[in-house]
Short mmCIF file of C-alpha atoms in Angstrom, two decimals:
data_model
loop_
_atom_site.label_atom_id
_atom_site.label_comp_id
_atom_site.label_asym_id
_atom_site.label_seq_id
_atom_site.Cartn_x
_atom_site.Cartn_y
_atom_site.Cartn_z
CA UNK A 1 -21.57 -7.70 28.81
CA UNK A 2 -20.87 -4.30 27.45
CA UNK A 3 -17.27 -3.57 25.98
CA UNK A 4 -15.83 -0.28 26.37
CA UNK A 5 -12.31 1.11 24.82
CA UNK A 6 -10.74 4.15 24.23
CA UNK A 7 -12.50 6.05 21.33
CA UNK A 8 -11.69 4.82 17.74
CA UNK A 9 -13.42 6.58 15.47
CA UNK A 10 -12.80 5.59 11.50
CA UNK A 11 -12.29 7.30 8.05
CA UNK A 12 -14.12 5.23 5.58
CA UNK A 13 -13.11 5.65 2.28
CA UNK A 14 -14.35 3.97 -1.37
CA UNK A 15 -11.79 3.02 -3.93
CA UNK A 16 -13.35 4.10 -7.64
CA UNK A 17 -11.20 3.90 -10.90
CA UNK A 18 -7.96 3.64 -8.50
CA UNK A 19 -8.80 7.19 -6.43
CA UNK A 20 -9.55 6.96 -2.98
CA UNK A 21 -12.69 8.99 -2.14
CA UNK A 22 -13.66 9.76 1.93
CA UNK A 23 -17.25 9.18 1.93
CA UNK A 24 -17.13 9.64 6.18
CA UNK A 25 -15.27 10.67 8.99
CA UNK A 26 -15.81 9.82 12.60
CA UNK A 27 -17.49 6.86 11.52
CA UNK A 28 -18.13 4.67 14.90
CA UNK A 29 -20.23 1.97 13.29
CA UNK A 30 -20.43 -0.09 10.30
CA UNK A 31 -23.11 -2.83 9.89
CA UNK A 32 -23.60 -4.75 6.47
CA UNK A 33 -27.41 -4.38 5.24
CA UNK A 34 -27.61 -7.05 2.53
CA UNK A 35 -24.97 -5.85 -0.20
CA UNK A 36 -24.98 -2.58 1.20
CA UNK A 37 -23.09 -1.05 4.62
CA UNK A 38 -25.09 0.78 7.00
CA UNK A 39 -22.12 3.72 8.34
CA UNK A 40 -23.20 5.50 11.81
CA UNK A 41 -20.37 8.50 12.56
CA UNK A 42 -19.70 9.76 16.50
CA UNK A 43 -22.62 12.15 16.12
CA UNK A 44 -25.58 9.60 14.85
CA UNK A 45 -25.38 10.77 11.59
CA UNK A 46 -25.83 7.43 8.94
CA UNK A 47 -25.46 6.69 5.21
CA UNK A 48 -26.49 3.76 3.71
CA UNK A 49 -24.11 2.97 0.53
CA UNK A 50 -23.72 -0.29 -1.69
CA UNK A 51 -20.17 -1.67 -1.29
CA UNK A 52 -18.31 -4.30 0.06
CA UNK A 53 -15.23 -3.65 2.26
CA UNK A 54 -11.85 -4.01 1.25
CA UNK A 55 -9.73 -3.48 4.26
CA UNK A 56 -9.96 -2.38 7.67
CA UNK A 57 -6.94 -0.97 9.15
CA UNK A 58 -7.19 -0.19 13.10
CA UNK A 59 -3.69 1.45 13.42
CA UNK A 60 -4.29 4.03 10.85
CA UNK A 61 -8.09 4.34 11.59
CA UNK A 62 -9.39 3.38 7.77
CA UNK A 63 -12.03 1.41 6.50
CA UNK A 64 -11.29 1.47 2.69
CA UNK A 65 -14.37 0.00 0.79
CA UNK A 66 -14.83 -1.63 -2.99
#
């Protein structure tokens, strides 16, 4: 079965020595590859990074990442 919503498209930032930095925008996708996260944004484009996440917040469209 395929699941379909309205568009909700994520800012993922990483937390480093207490500053928030955006590492994406428009991220769509985010799948865990070992101790790292696999992020795929709207347009296909992917970065592989080593962190862990932190919080996910739906309402303000963040993924904030350790």
């Amino acid at each position: 079965t395929t699941r379909r919503r309205t568009m909700c498209e994520a800012v993922v930032y990483v937390v480093k020595d207490g500053d928030m930095q955006k590492v994406m925008e428009n991220v769509v996708t985010l799948h865990p590859e070992g101790d790292r996260l696999l992020l795929t944004d709207l347009f296909g484009e992917q970065k592989l990074i080593t962190a862990s996440v932190e919080k996910v917040d739906l309402m303000l469209h963040e993924i904030i990442l350790r």
